[in-house]
């Protein structure tokens, strides 16, 4: 069997069709695989280009102990992005927010083709950490208050789980079904436009209790994705494959 972990059919964004070169080539490849799973309900529902996906999602998990940090976030001071510095991740939108919120520190963890360009236009409250290993990221997360991910096309970003386990809620776009997992103002923050991102951060500065409650919610929801629990679902399904 195999799992689908990203956008398969929507060619408005980078999709699996791009990777295979054509829809025909992609369909021929997956015809050889008898059991295909999506890792979220949204991926399953949006797979409308001729590949049969089993309707039960196989969610990803995380090594919970590595990231677990039950703490109380009292106010918004440090915002973090973790990922590749590429156009698809829309880091420029994060830099725009940094320019509008000079009292906050924006931490960019990762490397990529746009690193030098982004560094050249960033304001002084943006800190580029470059590539970091897991241990270094876990240490940095101890001071972060909000995770931000402004790309419009994702599968199921594990960084959302990892930061949630460290009691850090995420600010994300609703365009790839993540609102099935992140509930606005409950365990994170879901937006539809860049203007809403600005307004949400402004609201979090003015209302620290909203951030504190979302932090608690994020920590609780992350517990459901401990690999110790998730692997049992995978094992049960694999054992029953025909």
Coordinates of N, CA, C and O in Angstrom, one line a residue, residues 81 83-92 111-115 118 151 154:
X81 N 8.5 30.4 12.2 CA 8.2 29.6 11.0 C 9.3 28.5 10.8 O 10.5 28.8 11.0
X83 N 10.6 25.6 8.1 CA 10.3 25.0 6.8 C 11.3 25.5 5.8 O 12.3 26.2 6.1
X84 N 11.1 25.1 4.6 CA 12.0 25.4 3.5 C 11.7 26.9 3.0 O 10.5 27.3 3.0
X85 N 12.7 27.6 2.7 CA 12.6 29.0 2.3 C 12.4 29.0 0.7 O 13.3 29.4 0.0
X86 N 11.2 28.7 0.3 CA 10.8 28.6 -1.1 C 9.6 29.5 -1.3 O 8.9 29.9 -0.4
X87 N 9.3 29.8 -2.6 CA 8.2 30.6 -2.9 C 6.8 30.1 -2.4 O 6.0 30.8 -1.9
X88 N 6.7 28.7 -2.5 CA 5.4 28.1 -2.1 C 5.1 28.4 -0.6 O 3.9 28.4 -0.2
X89 N 6.1 28.6 0.2 CA 5.9 28.8 1.6 C 5.5 30.2 2.0 O 5.2 30.5 3.1
X90 N 5.6 31.1 1.0 CA 5.1 32.5 1.2 C 5.7 33.2 2.4 O 5.1 33.9 3.2
X91 N 7.1 33.1 2.4 CA 7.8 33.7 3.5 C 7.7 35.2 3.5 O 7.7 35.9 4.5
X92 N 7.5 35.8 2.2 CA 7.4 37.2 2.1 C 6.2 37.8 2.9 O 6.3 38.9 3.4
X111 N 16.2 26.5 5.5 CA 17.1 27.0 4.5 C 16.4 26.8 3.1 O 15.4 26.1 3.1
X112 N 16.9 27.4 2.1 CA 16.3 27.2 0.8 C 16.8 28.3 -0.2 O 17.6 29.2 0.2
X113 N 16.3 28.2 -1.4 CA 16.8 29.0 -2.5 C 16.5 30.5 -2.3 O 17.2 31.4 -2.9
X114 N 15.6 30.9 -1.5 CA 15.3 32.3 -1.3 C 15.9 32.9 -0.1 O 15.6 34.1 0.3
X115 N 16.8 32.2 0.6 CA 17.3 32.7 1.9 C 18.0 34.0 1.8 O 17.7 35.0 2.5
X118 N 15.5 36.9 1.0 CA 14.7 37.2 2.2 C 15.4 38.0 3.2 O 14.9 38.9 3.8
X151 N 1.5 29.0 3.7 CA 1.4 28.4 2.4 C -0.1 28.0 2.2 O -0.8 27.8 3.1
X154 N -0.7 22.3 1.3 CA 0.1 21.4 2.2 C -0.6 20.1 2.2 O -1.8 20.0 1.8

